[in-house]
Amino acid sequence: MSAVMLGMPGAPPTSPRGTGHLRGEESFPAAARHSLADTQLRSNLGHATRTIRGKRAAVVAELPDWEELREAGRQLKVHTMAHLPDYLVQLEEAVTARGGVVHWARDAAEANRIVVDLVRATGSDEVVKVKSMATQEIALNEALEEAGIAAFETDLAELIVQLGNDRPSHILVPAIHRNRAEIREIFLREMGDVDPALSDDPAALANAARLHLRRKFLSARVAVSGANFAVAETGTLAVVESEGNGRMCLTLPETLITVMGVEKLVPRYADLEVFLQLLPRSSTGERMNPYTSMWTGVTPGDGPQEFHLVLLDNGRSAVLSDAEGRDALNCIRCSACLNVCPVYERAGGHAYGSVYPGPIGAILSPQLTGVEDNASLPYASSLCGACYDVCPVKINIPDILVHLRAEHTEAQAAASRVPTAEAAAMQAASLVMRSPRRWRLALRGGRLGRLLGRRRGVIGEVPLPVLKQWTDARDLSRPPTSTFRDWWAREHGDSGPTDGGGR
């Protein structure tokens, strides 16, 4: 295990970046325009996020020590990331001592090769899957398909996405963009064993999925899972879920392969107490998860008799090396930030182009791939701060977004001898704002803007490079007839207390 693999100080700046389903084919603004035009999508998203927000608020209000819990979660995550190499080695030793096998994967290609080889070694040509976010990140299903291995998603929402030849659009509820009528049509079209008279009643849809999946559970010899947490102290892994499908995957097959990002560690078994209170309240708005499954290596005669743990880097080393951005790795994938984000609620998850949508995706995906490969995502935010307010481990997403925007701006400036129109405008603004005299003259000159928008009282589209993008979608107010400084001079008889006499 090299310093690059562990992603700690000492790793060279060329640590491998993430690959797989981490970037879209078009920028966020272009993709978001398509989503904004879909009224059904916006209705589905609005209804779902409002419901989840309300449930979360109710159960969080029950705990008088909620803020203390958040701080405990933050401190545990910060500590773990600061000592990640030691805890990863401890985890490997603990898993190995209990009969498991640990594999290290630098990127998506290596992780996929490891999993394909392990499945082939069993002689099986199909797998059942649960907790699939890490495997979606590395495009494992596509790699398995190329190898002639069928993968069956067993989480209900993941199943809907898979049968609909769709992509997940939410961390917790991957099919949040679908309503029950659409789900019924997918089941009727794609499930060969479904009753043609199936209704769109949620209970009926869930029962149809249960019957469809039960056959897969009973026949599968190999399961592939993700993990919510791994305990370095004991080698224990944990999956929390609401349906019970995960428990079927984790107990019935002969072989279990878990693909987990290296950041999912907690140091001690006792640390789970904090996160098992934070996660359900922040994600599904429940006091506790209906199903919490834990396993430690291999237990003779009970559950899978072969266990493999694939520890995935795929860009996490690079994230960890950034002192200002590394807190993104503290995420416990609760999705609370998505549910309060006004941008996500209107644009949906597909606009982000990554398996990680919403505010957390806007800071995590660019760091995994390199900011320039996902340059539009740090701008997919109003910086309102609602995400920071609800994050159960207190990730300061707005601060990291600003940091990544600065990285992008600096990279653009370094790559081009000629400044962009935006950069030139910012430089001009800086020049003006550094001098009270220039600022005063600029304010007076701004009155010329009143020549525009005289008919409607607002300024519409302005065909100038920087202003055009703003005014394509927004109206600007006309400049006032009098500036604040003018008003101050009239009222107080001087040019203002902060004028300073600068040049």
Short mmCIF file of C-alpha atoms in Angstrom, two decimals:
data_model
loop_
_atom_site.label_atom_id
_atom_site.label_comp_id
_atom_site.label_asym_id
_atom_site.label_seq_id
_atom_site.Cartn_x
_atom_site.Cartn_y
_atom_site.Cartn_z
CA MET A 1 0.00 0.00 0.00
CA SER A 2 1.70 3.16 -1.19
CA ALA A 3 1.25 6.71 0.05
CA VAL A 4 -0.80 7.36 -3.07
CA MET A 5 -3.17 4.52 -2.20
CA LEU A 6 -3.68 5.85 1.31
CA GLY A 7 -4.00 9.44 0.13
CA MET A 8 -2.10 11.06 2.95
CA PRO A 9 0.73 13.58 3.32
CA GLY A 10 3.64 12.21 1.35
CA ALA A 11 1.50 11.28 -1.63
CA PRO A 12 2.73 13.05 -4.78
CA PRO A 13 0.49 15.67 -6.41
CA THR A 14 -0.22 13.25 -9.25
CA SER A 15 -2.45 11.01 -7.08
CA PRO A 16 -4.85 9.19 -9.43
CA ARG A 17 -8.14 10.94 -10.13
CA GLY A 18 -11.54 9.31 -10.09
CA THR A 19 -13.09 7.67 -13.13
CA GLY A 20 -16.47 6.10 -13.84
CA HIS A 21 -19.86 7.83 -13.50
CA LEU A 22 -18.49 11.06 -12.02
CA ARG A 23 -18.95 13.51 -14.89
CA GLY A 24 -21.72 14.31 -17.33
CA GLU A 25 -21.71 14.76 -21.08
CA GLU A 26 -22.76 18.40 -20.78
CA SER A 27 -22.27 21.21 -18.28
CA PHE A 28 -24.65 21.73 -15.37
CA PRO A 29 -26.30 24.85 -16.87
CA ALA A 30 -27.05 23.07 -20.15
CA ALA A 31 -28.40 19.96 -18.42
CA ALA A 32 -30.41 22.01 -15.92
CA ARG A 33 -32.23 23.81 -18.74
CA HIS A 34 -33.69 20.48 -19.88
CA SER A 35 -34.80 19.64 -16.34
CA LEU A 36 -36.40 23.04 -15.79
CA ALA A 37 -38.51 22.51 -18.90
CA ASP A 38 -39.93 19.23 -17.49
CA THR A 39 -42.91 20.27 -15.35
CA GLN A 40 -43.69 16.68 -14.27
CA LEU A 41 -40.12 16.24 -13.02
CA ARG A 42 -40.29 19.46 -11.03
CA SER A 43 -43.61 18.42 -9.52
CA ASN A 44 -42.24 15.00 -8.51
CA LEU A 45 -39.13 16.53 -6.96
CA GLY A 46 -40.98 19.29 -5.15
CA HIS A 47 -43.47 16.90 -3.56
CA ALA A 48 -40.82 14.37 -2.51
CA THR A 49 -38.30 16.83 -1.06
CA ARG A 50 -40.99 18.72 0.88
CA THR A 51 -42.19 15.45 2.42
CA ILE A 52 -38.68 14.34 3.45
CA ARG A 53 -37.83 17.79 4.83
CA GLY A 54 -40.92 17.76 7.02
CA LYS A 55 -40.21 14.29 8.41
CA ARG A 56 -36.58 15.18 9.16
CA ALA A 57 -37.50 18.40 10.94
CA ALA A 58 -39.98 16.57 13.18
CA VAL A 59 -37.59 13.85 14.40
CA VAL A 60 -34.62 16.21 14.78
CA ALA A 61 -36.73 18.49 16.99
CA GLU A 62 -37.22 15.59 19.41
CA LEU A 63 -33.54 15.55 20.40
CA PRO A 64 -32.38 18.31 22.74
CA ASP A 65 -28.75 17.36 22.08
CA TRP A 66 -28.95 17.32 18.28
CA GLU A 67 -26.28 19.99 17.85
CA GLU A 68 -23.97 18.12 20.23
CA LEU A 69 -24.51 14.96 18.17
CA ARG A 70 -23.62 16.84 14.99
CA GLU A 71 -20.44 18.14 16.57
CA ALA A 72 -19.52 14.65 17.79
CA GLY A 73 -20.03 13.29 14.27
CA ARG A 74 -17.90 16.06 12.79
CA GLN A 75 -15.06 15.50 15.23
CA LEU A 76 -15.08 11.74 14.69
CA LYS A 77 -14.87 12.21 10.93
CA VAL A 78 -12.12 14.83 11.12
CA HIS A 79 -10.10 12.59 13.42
CA THR A 80 -10.57 9.55 11.17
CA MET A 81 -9.45 11.39 8.04
CA ALA A 82 -6.39 12.73 9.87
CA HIS A 83 -5.33 9.16 10.76
CA LEU A 84 -6.75 7.32 7.76
CA PRO A 85 -3.64 5.24 6.84
CA ASP A 86 -3.40 3.75 10.32
CA TYR A 87 -7.10 2.95 10.48
CA LEU A 88 -7.12 1.39 7.01
CA VAL A 89 -4.27 -0.91 7.95
CA GLN A 90 -6.05 -1.78 11.20
CA LEU A 91 -9.23 -2.56 9.25
CA GLU A 92 -7.35 -4.81 6.82
CA GLU A 93 -5.75 -6.74 9.68
CA ALA A 94 -9.08 -7.16 11.49
CA VAL A 95 -10.98 -8.33 8.39
CA THR A 96 -8.19 -10.75 7.43
CA ALA A 97 -8.02 -12.16 10.97
CA ARG A 98 -11.73 -12.99 10.75
CA GLY A 99 -11.55 -14.86 7.46
CA GLY A 100 -12.14 -12.05 4.96
CA VAL A 101 -9.92 -10.97 2.09
CA VAL A 102 -9.09 -7.29 1.50
CA HIS A 103 -8.35 -5.90 -1.97
CA TRP A 104 -7.05 -2.37 -2.72
CA ALA A 105 -8.29 -0.55 -5.83
CA ARG A 106 -6.70 2.69 -7.00
CA ASP A 107 -9.42 3.54 -9.53
CA ALA A 108 -12.62 2.34 -11.17
CA ALA A 109 -10.85 0.09 -13.70
CA GLU A 110 -8.92 -1.76 -10.99
CA ALA A 111 -11.98 -2.16 -8.77
CA ASN A 112 -14.06 -3.49 -11.66
CA ARG A 113 -11.32 -5.97 -12.64
CA ILE A 114 -11.11 -7.26 -9.07
CA VAL A 115 -14.88 -7.78 -8.79
CA VAL A 116 -15.20 -9.41 -12.23
CA ASP A 117 -12.36 -11.82 -11.43
CA LEU A 118 -13.90 -12.71 -8.07
CA VAL A 119 -17.32 -13.43 -9.60
CA ARG A 120 -15.78 -15.51 -12.38
CA ALA A 121 -13.86 -17.54 -9.81
CA THR A 122 -17.18 -18.68 -8.30
CA GLY A 123 -18.45 -19.90 -11.67
CA SER A 124 -21.53 -17.73 -11.40
CA ASP A 125 -22.87 -15.57 -14.23
CA GLU A 126 -25.13 -13.34 -12.12
CA VAL A 127 -25.01 -11.29 -8.92
CA VAL A 128 -27.53 -9.52 -6.70
CA LYS A 129 -26.62 -6.03 -5.48
CA VAL A 130 -27.47 -3.67 -2.65
CA LYS A 131 -26.19 -0.28 -1.44
CA SER A 132 -24.89 0.42 -4.91
CA MET A 133 -23.60 4.01 -4.83
CA ALA A 134 -19.89 3.11 -4.86
CA THR A 135 -20.49 0.53 -7.59
CA GLN A 136 -22.44 3.11 -9.60
CA GLU A 137 -19.52 5.49 -9.20
CA ILE A 138 -17.17 2.98 -10.86
CA ALA A 139 -19.74 1.79 -13.48
CA LEU A 140 -19.55 -1.79 -12.17
CA ASN A 141 -22.79 -2.94 -13.80
CA GLU A 142 -21.43 -2.05 -17.22
CA ALA A 143 -18.16 -3.86 -16.49
CA LEU A 144 -20.04 -6.96 -15.34
CA GLU A 145 -22.24 -6.87 -18.44
CA GLU A 146 -19.17 -6.73 -20.68
CA ALA A 147 -17.87 -9.81 -18.86
CA GLY A 148 -21.14 -11.69 -19.45
CA ILE A 149 -22.33 -11.35 -15.84
CA ALA A 150 -25.87 -10.13 -15.09
CA ALA A 151 -26.31 -7.73 -12.16
CA PHE A 152 -29.69 -7.39 -10.45
CA GLU A 153 -30.35 -4.36 -8.24
CA THR A 154 -32.44 -5.28 -5.20
CA ASP A 155 -33.09 -1.92 -3.56
CA LEU A 156 -36.59 -0.95 -4.75
CA ALA A 157 -35.60 2.46 -6.07
CA GLU A 158 -32.45 1.07 -7.70
CA LEU A 159 -34.56 -1.65 -9.29
CA ILE A 160 -36.90 0.98 -10.74
CA VAL A 161 -33.93 2.87 -12.16
CA GLN A 162 -32.41 -0.30 -13.62
CA LEU A 163 -35.63 -1.56 -15.21
CA GLY A 164 -36.32 1.90 -16.65
CA ASN A 165 -32.84 2.08 -18.25
CA ASP A 166 -32.51 5.26 -16.24
CA ARG A 167 -29.93 6.90 -13.97
CA PRO A 168 -30.22 7.62 -10.24
CA SER A 169 -31.11 11.21 -9.41
CA HIS A 170 -30.90 11.23 -5.62
CA ILE A 171 -28.51 9.72 -3.06
CA LEU A 172 -31.21 8.24 -0.83
CA VAL A 173 -34.16 7.91 -3.25
CA PRO A 174 -32.58 7.18 -6.66
CA ALA A 175 -35.99 7.15 -8.40
CA ILE A 176 -37.25 10.35 -6.76
CA HIS A 177 -37.90 11.80 -10.23
CA ARG A 178 -40.50 9.09 -10.95
CA ASN A 179 -44.09 9.06 -9.72
CA ARG A 180 -46.06 5.89 -9.02
CA ALA A 181 -47.90 5.92 -12.36
CA GLU A 182 -44.56 5.94 -14.17
CA ILE A 183 -43.26 3.15 -11.93
CA ARG A 184 -46.30 1.01 -12.73
CA GLU A 185 -45.65 1.43 -16.45
CA ILE A 186 -42.01 0.41 -15.98
CA PHE A 187 -42.98 -2.72 -14.04
CA LEU A 188 -45.61 -3.74 -16.60
CA ARG A 189 -43.14 -3.23 -19.44
CA GLU A 190 -40.04 -4.80 -17.91
CA MET A 191 -41.15 -7.45 -15.40
CA GLY A 192 -42.12 -10.61 -17.20
CA ASP A 193 -43.82 -12.09 -14.14
CA VAL A 194 -45.97 -9.13 -13.10
CA ASP A 195 -49.78 -9.21 -12.96
CA PRO A 196 -51.16 -7.26 -15.98
CA ALA A 197 -53.81 -5.82 -13.67
CA LEU A 198 -51.17 -4.24 -11.42
CA SER A 199 -52.34 -0.91 -9.94
CA ASP A 200 -50.23 2.10 -9.02
CA ASP A 201 -50.96 1.67 -5.32
CA PRO A 202 -47.59 1.84 -3.49
CA ALA A 203 -48.26 -1.38 -1.56
CA ALA A 204 -49.12 -3.22 -4.79
CA LEU A 205 -45.97 -1.93 -6.50
CA ALA A 206 -43.82 -2.97 -3.54
CA ASN A 207 -45.38 -6.43 -3.49
CA ALA A 208 -44.74 -6.88 -7.22
CA ALA A 209 -41.09 -5.97 -6.70
CA ARG A 210 -40.86 -8.33 -3.70
CA LEU A 211 -42.14 -11.30 -5.71
CA HIS A 212 -39.85 -10.45 -8.62
CA LEU A 213 -36.78 -10.20 -6.40
CA ARG A 214 -37.46 -13.18 -4.14
CA ARG A 215 -36.54 -15.59 -6.93
CA LYS A 216 -33.24 -13.77 -7.44
CA PHE A 217 -32.39 -13.87 -3.74
CA LEU A 218 -33.02 -17.60 -3.48
CA SER A 219 -30.98 -18.50 -6.54
CA ALA A 220 -28.06 -16.05 -6.32
CA ARG A 221 -24.67 -17.45 -5.32
CA VAL A 222 -22.87 -14.09 -5.28
CA ALA A 223 -23.85 -10.71 -3.83
CA VAL A 224 -22.17 -7.33 -4.29
CA SER A 225 -22.80 -4.67 -1.67
CA GLY A 226 -21.65 -1.28 -0.57
CA ALA A 227 -21.29 -0.26 3.06
CA ASN A 228 -22.39 2.65 5.21
CA PHE A 229 -19.64 2.16 7.78
CA ALA A 230 -16.63 -0.02 8.52
CA VAL A 231 -15.13 -0.34 12.01
CA ALA A 232 -11.33 -0.37 12.04
CA GLU A 233 -11.19 -1.81 15.57
CA THR A 234 -13.14 -5.01 14.80
CA GLY A 235 -13.32 -5.33 11.01
CA THR A 236 -17.11 -5.04 11.21
CA LEU A 237 -19.07 -3.61 8.26
CA ALA A 238 -22.53 -2.10 8.50
CA VAL A 239 -25.38 -1.55 6.04
CA VAL A 240 -28.48 0.40 7.07
CA GLU A 241 -31.65 0.27 4.96
CA SER A 242 -35.42 0.40 5.09
CA GLU A 243 -36.65 -2.57 3.05
CA GLY A 244 -34.88 -5.74 4.21
CA ASN A 245 -33.57 -6.50 0.74
CA GLY A 246 -30.09 -5.69 1.94
CA ARG A 247 -30.26 -8.32 4.64
CA MET A 248 -31.26 -10.93 2.04
CA CYS A 249 -28.24 -9.97 -0.06
CA LEU A 250 -25.88 -10.03 2.88
CA THR A 251 -26.94 -13.40 4.30
CA LEU A 252 -28.22 -15.76 1.58
CA PRO A 253 -25.47 -15.92 -1.11
CA GLU A 254 -22.36 -18.07 -0.68
CA THR A 255 -20.00 -15.23 -1.61
CA LEU A 256 -20.24 -11.57 -0.58
CA ILE A 257 -18.16 -8.84 -2.25
CA THR A 258 -18.30 -5.40 -0.65
CA VAL A 259 -17.03 -2.33 -2.54
CA MET A 260 -16.41 0.56 -0.16
CA GLY A 261 -14.81 3.97 -0.41
CA VAL A 262 -11.82 4.28 1.92
CA GLU A 263 -13.48 7.21 3.74
CA LYS A 264 -16.31 5.09 5.23
CA LEU A 265 -14.25 4.17 8.30
CA VAL A 266 -14.96 4.80 11.95
CA PRO A 267 -12.25 3.98 14.50
CA ARG A 268 -14.23 2.09 17.17
CA TYR A 269 -17.39 0.03 17.39
CA ALA A 270 -18.74 2.51 19.97
CA ASP A 271 -18.51 5.32 17.38
CA LEU A 272 -21.44 3.78 15.51
CA GLU A 273 -23.68 5.02 18.34
CA VAL A 274 -23.27 8.59 17.07
CA PHE A 275 -23.79 7.88 13.39
CA LEU A 276 -26.71 5.50 13.87
CA GLN A 277 -28.56 8.40 15.47
CA LEU A 278 -27.50 11.03 12.95
CA LEU A 279 -28.06 9.06 9.74
CA PRO A 280 -31.69 7.89 9.96
CA ARG A 281 -32.98 11.23 11.19
CA SER A 282 -31.11 13.14 8.49
CA SER A 283 -31.93 10.78 5.62
CA THR A 284 -35.37 9.17 5.91
CA GLY A 285 -36.69 11.19 8.85
CA GLU A 286 -36.82 8.09 11.08
CA ARG A 287 -35.65 7.62 14.66
CA MET A 288 -33.76 4.48 13.69
CA ASN A 289 -33.23 2.44 10.56
CA PRO A 290 -35.69 -0.46 10.15
CA TYR A 291 -32.80 -2.76 9.16
CA THR A 292 -29.23 -2.44 10.43
CA SER A 293 -27.07 -5.33 9.27
CA MET A 294 -23.53 -5.89 10.56
CA TRP A 295 -21.05 -8.62 9.74
CA THR A 296 -17.48 -9.34 10.71
CA GLY A 297 -15.49 -11.53 8.31
CA VAL A 298 -16.76 -15.10 7.87
CA THR A 299 -18.74 -17.12 10.41
CA PRO A 300 -18.67 -20.89 9.69
CA GLY A 301 -22.15 -22.19 8.91
CA ASP A 302 -23.79 -18.76 9.06
CA GLY A 303 -24.10 -16.39 6.10
CA PRO A 304 -21.65 -16.09 3.19
CA GLN A 305 -18.67 -18.42 3.54
CA GLU A 306 -16.46 -16.24 1.38
CA PHE A 307 -16.09 -12.50 2.01
CA HIS A 308 -14.09 -9.97 -0.01
CA LEU A 309 -13.71 -6.29 0.83
CA VAL A 310 -12.62 -3.97 -2.01
CA LEU A 311 -11.28 -0.69 -0.63
CA LEU A 312 -11.76 1.98 -3.30
CA ASP A 313 -9.65 5.12 -3.72
CA ASN A 314 -10.77 6.47 -7.13
CA GLY A 315 -9.68 10.05 -6.46
CA ARG A 316 -10.13 10.11 -2.69
CA SER A 317 -6.37 10.44 -2.18
CA ALA A 318 -6.42 13.67 -4.13
CA VAL A 319 -9.37 14.99 -2.13
CA LEU A 320 -7.67 14.14 1.15
CA SER A 321 -4.55 16.03 0.12
CA ASP A 322 -6.54 19.30 -0.13
CA ALA A 323 -6.71 20.85 3.34
CA GLU A 324 -9.64 23.09 2.36
CA GLY A 325 -11.67 20.53 0.43
CA ARG A 326 -11.10 17.28 2.29
CA ASP A 327 -14.13 17.70 4.56
CA ALA A 328 -16.20 16.51 1.60
CA LEU A 329 -15.00 13.00 2.52
CA ASN A 330 -16.79 13.30 5.88
CA CYS A 331 -20.13 12.82 4.11
CA ILE A 332 -22.26 9.92 5.42
CA ARG A 333 -24.55 9.99 2.33
CA CYS A 334 -27.71 11.05 4.16
CA SER A 335 -28.91 13.36 1.34
CA ALA A 336 -30.22 16.04 3.74
CA CYS A 337 -28.39 18.69 1.72
CA LEU A 338 -30.24 17.66 -1.46
CA ASN A 339 -33.62 17.90 0.20
CA VAL A 340 -33.14 21.52 1.29
CA CYS A 341 -31.28 22.78 -1.78
CA PRO A 342 -33.37 25.15 -3.95
CA VAL A 343 -31.17 24.39 -6.97
CA TYR A 344 -31.53 20.61 -6.65
CA GLU A 345 -35.29 20.87 -6.08
CA ARG A 346 -35.70 22.63 -9.41
CA ALA A 347 -32.98 21.06 -11.56
CA GLY A 348 -33.00 17.47 -10.23
CA GLY A 349 -30.11 15.07 -9.89
CA HIS A 350 -29.50 14.24 -13.55
CA ALA A 351 -28.37 17.80 -14.26
CA TYR A 352 -25.26 17.22 -12.13
CA GLY A 353 -24.03 14.49 -14.49
CA SER A 354 -22.53 12.49 -11.60
CA VAL A 355 -23.70 9.65 -9.40
CA TYR A 356 -23.33 12.20 -6.57
CA PRO A 357 -25.88 15.00 -7.18
CA GLY A 358 -26.88 18.02 -5.16
CA PRO A 359 -24.68 20.18 -2.94
CA ILE A 360 -22.45 17.31 -1.78
CA GLY A 361 -21.98 16.22 -5.40
CA ALA A 362 -21.06 19.78 -6.34
CA ILE A 363 -18.05 19.60 -4.00
CA LEU A 364 -17.21 15.88 -4.12
CA SER A 365 -17.34 15.05 -7.84
CA PRO A 366 -15.06 17.92 -8.96
CA GLN A 367 -12.49 16.92 -6.36
CA LEU A 368 -12.60 13.24 -7.31
CA THR A 369 -12.13 13.94 -11.00
CA GLY A 370 -10.17 17.19 -10.83
CA VAL A 371 -12.02 20.51 -10.86
CA GLU A 372 -11.54 21.21 -14.56
CA ASP A 373 -13.33 17.97 -15.50
CA ASN A 374 -16.40 19.12 -13.57
CA ALA A 375 -15.87 22.87 -13.69
CA SER A 376 -19.55 23.86 -13.76
CA LEU A 377 -20.59 21.99 -10.59
CA PRO A 378 -19.10 24.38 -7.99
CA TYR A 379 -21.32 27.05 -9.55
CA ALA A 380 -24.48 24.92 -9.20
CA SER A 381 -25.39 26.67 -5.96
CA SER A 382 -26.81 29.92 -4.68
CA LEU A 383 -24.52 29.69 -1.59
CA CYS A 384 -27.60 30.11 0.61
CA GLY A 385 -26.07 27.84 3.27
CA ALA A 386 -29.12 25.63 3.88
CA CYS A 387 -26.97 22.56 3.16
CA TYR A 388 -24.52 23.45 5.93
CA ASP A 389 -27.35 24.02 8.38
CA VAL A 390 -28.75 20.49 7.95
CA CYS A 391 -25.56 18.47 7.41
CA PRO A 392 -25.32 15.94 10.26
CA VAL A 393 -21.50 16.12 10.28
CA LYS A 394 -21.36 19.91 9.69
CA ILE A 395 -19.61 19.95 6.31
CA ASN A 396 -19.26 23.62 5.33
CA ILE A 397 -20.35 23.08 1.74
CA PRO A 398 -20.59 26.81 0.83
CA ASP A 399 -16.98 27.43 1.88
CA ILE A 400 -15.74 24.47 -0.16
CA LEU A 401 -17.77 25.63 -3.18
CA VAL A 402 -16.07 29.03 -3.01
CA HIS A 403 -12.69 27.29 -2.69
CA LEU A 404 -13.35 25.19 -5.79
CA ARG A 405 -14.57 28.21 -7.75
CA ALA A 406 -11.29 29.93 -6.92
CA GLU A 407 -9.37 26.85 -8.11
CA HIS A 408 -11.25 26.89 -11.39
CA THR A 409 -10.68 30.62 -11.88
CA GLU A 410 -6.95 30.25 -11.21
CA ALA A 411 -6.70 27.28 -13.56
CA GLN A 412 -8.40 29.23 -16.33
CA ALA A 413 -6.12 32.21 -15.80
CA ALA A 414 -3.03 29.98 -15.91
CA ALA A 415 -4.17 28.26 -19.11
CA SER A 416 -4.96 31.41 -21.07
CA ARG A 417 -2.82 34.43 -21.87
CA VAL A 418 -5.91 36.48 -22.63
CA PRO A 419 -8.32 36.92 -19.68
CA THR A 420 -11.91 35.85 -20.16
CA ALA A 421 -14.62 38.50 -20.30
CA GLU A 422 -15.62 37.60 -16.74
CA ALA A 423 -12.02 37.86 -15.49
CA ALA A 424 -11.57 41.21 -17.21
CA ALA A 425 -14.78 42.49 -15.62
CA MET A 426 -13.63 41.34 -12.17
CA GLN A 427 -10.24 43.00 -12.63
CA ALA A 428 -11.94 46.23 -13.66
CA ALA A 429 -14.26 46.04 -10.64
CA SER A 430 -11.27 45.46 -8.36
CA LEU A 431 -9.50 48.48 -9.79
CA VAL A 432 -12.55 50.68 -9.22
CA MET A 433 -13.31 49.41 -5.71
CA ARG A 434 -9.77 49.96 -4.44
CA SER A 435 -10.13 53.71 -4.78
CA PRO A 436 -12.91 55.79 -3.13
CA ARG A 437 -12.52 58.40 -5.86
CA ARG A 438 -12.85 55.89 -8.69
CA TRP A 439 -15.76 54.24 -6.90
CA ARG A 440 -17.55 57.59 -6.56
CA LEU A 441 -17.08 58.35 -10.25
CA ALA A 442 -18.28 54.86 -11.21
CA LEU A 443 -21.46 55.31 -9.18
CA ARG A 444 -22.20 58.57 -10.92
CA GLY A 445 -21.41 57.07 -14.30
CA GLY A 446 -23.77 54.21 -13.52
CA ARG A 447 -26.67 56.61 -13.94
CA LEU A 448 -26.18 56.24 -17.68
CA GLY A 449 -27.78 52.83 -17.24
CA ARG A 450 -31.08 54.62 -16.84
CA LEU A 451 -31.05 55.09 -20.58
CA LEU A 452 -31.90 51.36 -20.74
CA GLY A 453 -35.23 49.89 -19.71
CA ARG A 454 -37.17 53.12 -19.92
CA ARG A 455 -40.18 51.46 -21.44
CA ARG A 456 -40.66 48.60 -18.90
CA GLY A 457 -38.93 50.15 -15.92
CA VAL A 458 -36.36 47.32 -15.82
CA ILE A 459 -33.35 46.43 -17.96
CA GLY A 460 -33.95 43.40 -20.16
CA GLU A 461 -31.44 41.57 -22.36
CA VAL A 462 -28.11 43.38 -22.68
CA PRO A 463 -25.96 42.11 -25.59
CA LEU A 464 -22.62 42.50 -23.77
CA PRO A 465 -20.39 39.45 -23.09
CA VAL A 466 -20.69 39.38 -19.31
CA LEU A 467 -24.19 40.81 -18.88
CA LYS A 468 -25.84 38.77 -21.62
CA GLN A 469 -25.83 35.50 -19.65
CA TRP A 470 -27.43 37.24 -16.68
CA THR A 471 -30.00 39.20 -18.62
CA ASP A 472 -31.02 36.25 -20.81
CA ALA A 473 -32.87 34.89 -17.78
CA ARG A 474 -33.18 37.92 -15.48
CA ASP A 475 -34.31 41.51 -15.53
CA LEU A 476 -32.01 44.06 -13.88
CA SER A 477 -33.28 47.03 -11.94
CA ARG A 478 -32.52 50.44 -13.45
CA PRO A 479 -29.89 52.43 -11.51
CA PRO A 480 -31.42 54.93 -9.05
CA THR A 481 -31.52 58.61 -9.90
CA SER A 482 -29.46 59.35 -6.79
CA THR A 483 -26.68 57.34 -5.15
CA PHE A 484 -26.34 56.75 -1.42
CA ARG A 485 -23.34 59.09 -1.31
CA ASP A 486 -25.37 61.83 -2.98
CA TRP A 487 -28.11 61.34 -0.40
CA TRP A 488 -25.56 61.44 2.43
CA ALA A 489 -24.03 64.66 1.10
CA ARG A 490 -27.45 66.30 0.92
CA GLU A 491 -28.40 65.20 4.42
CA HIS A 492 -25.07 65.68 6.19
CA GLY A 493 -23.28 68.24 4.11
CA ASP A 494 -20.19 66.12 3.32
CA SER A 495 -19.20 63.30 0.96
CA GLY A 496 -19.52 60.51 3.48
CA PRO A 497 -17.77 59.20 6.59
CA THR A 498 -15.84 56.48 4.76
CA ASP A 499 -14.62 58.49 1.79
CA GLY A 500 -11.07 58.55 3.11
CA GLY A 501 -9.77 60.95 0.47
CA GLY A 502 -8.26 58.15 -1.64
CA ARG A 503 -7.23 58.70 -5.18
#
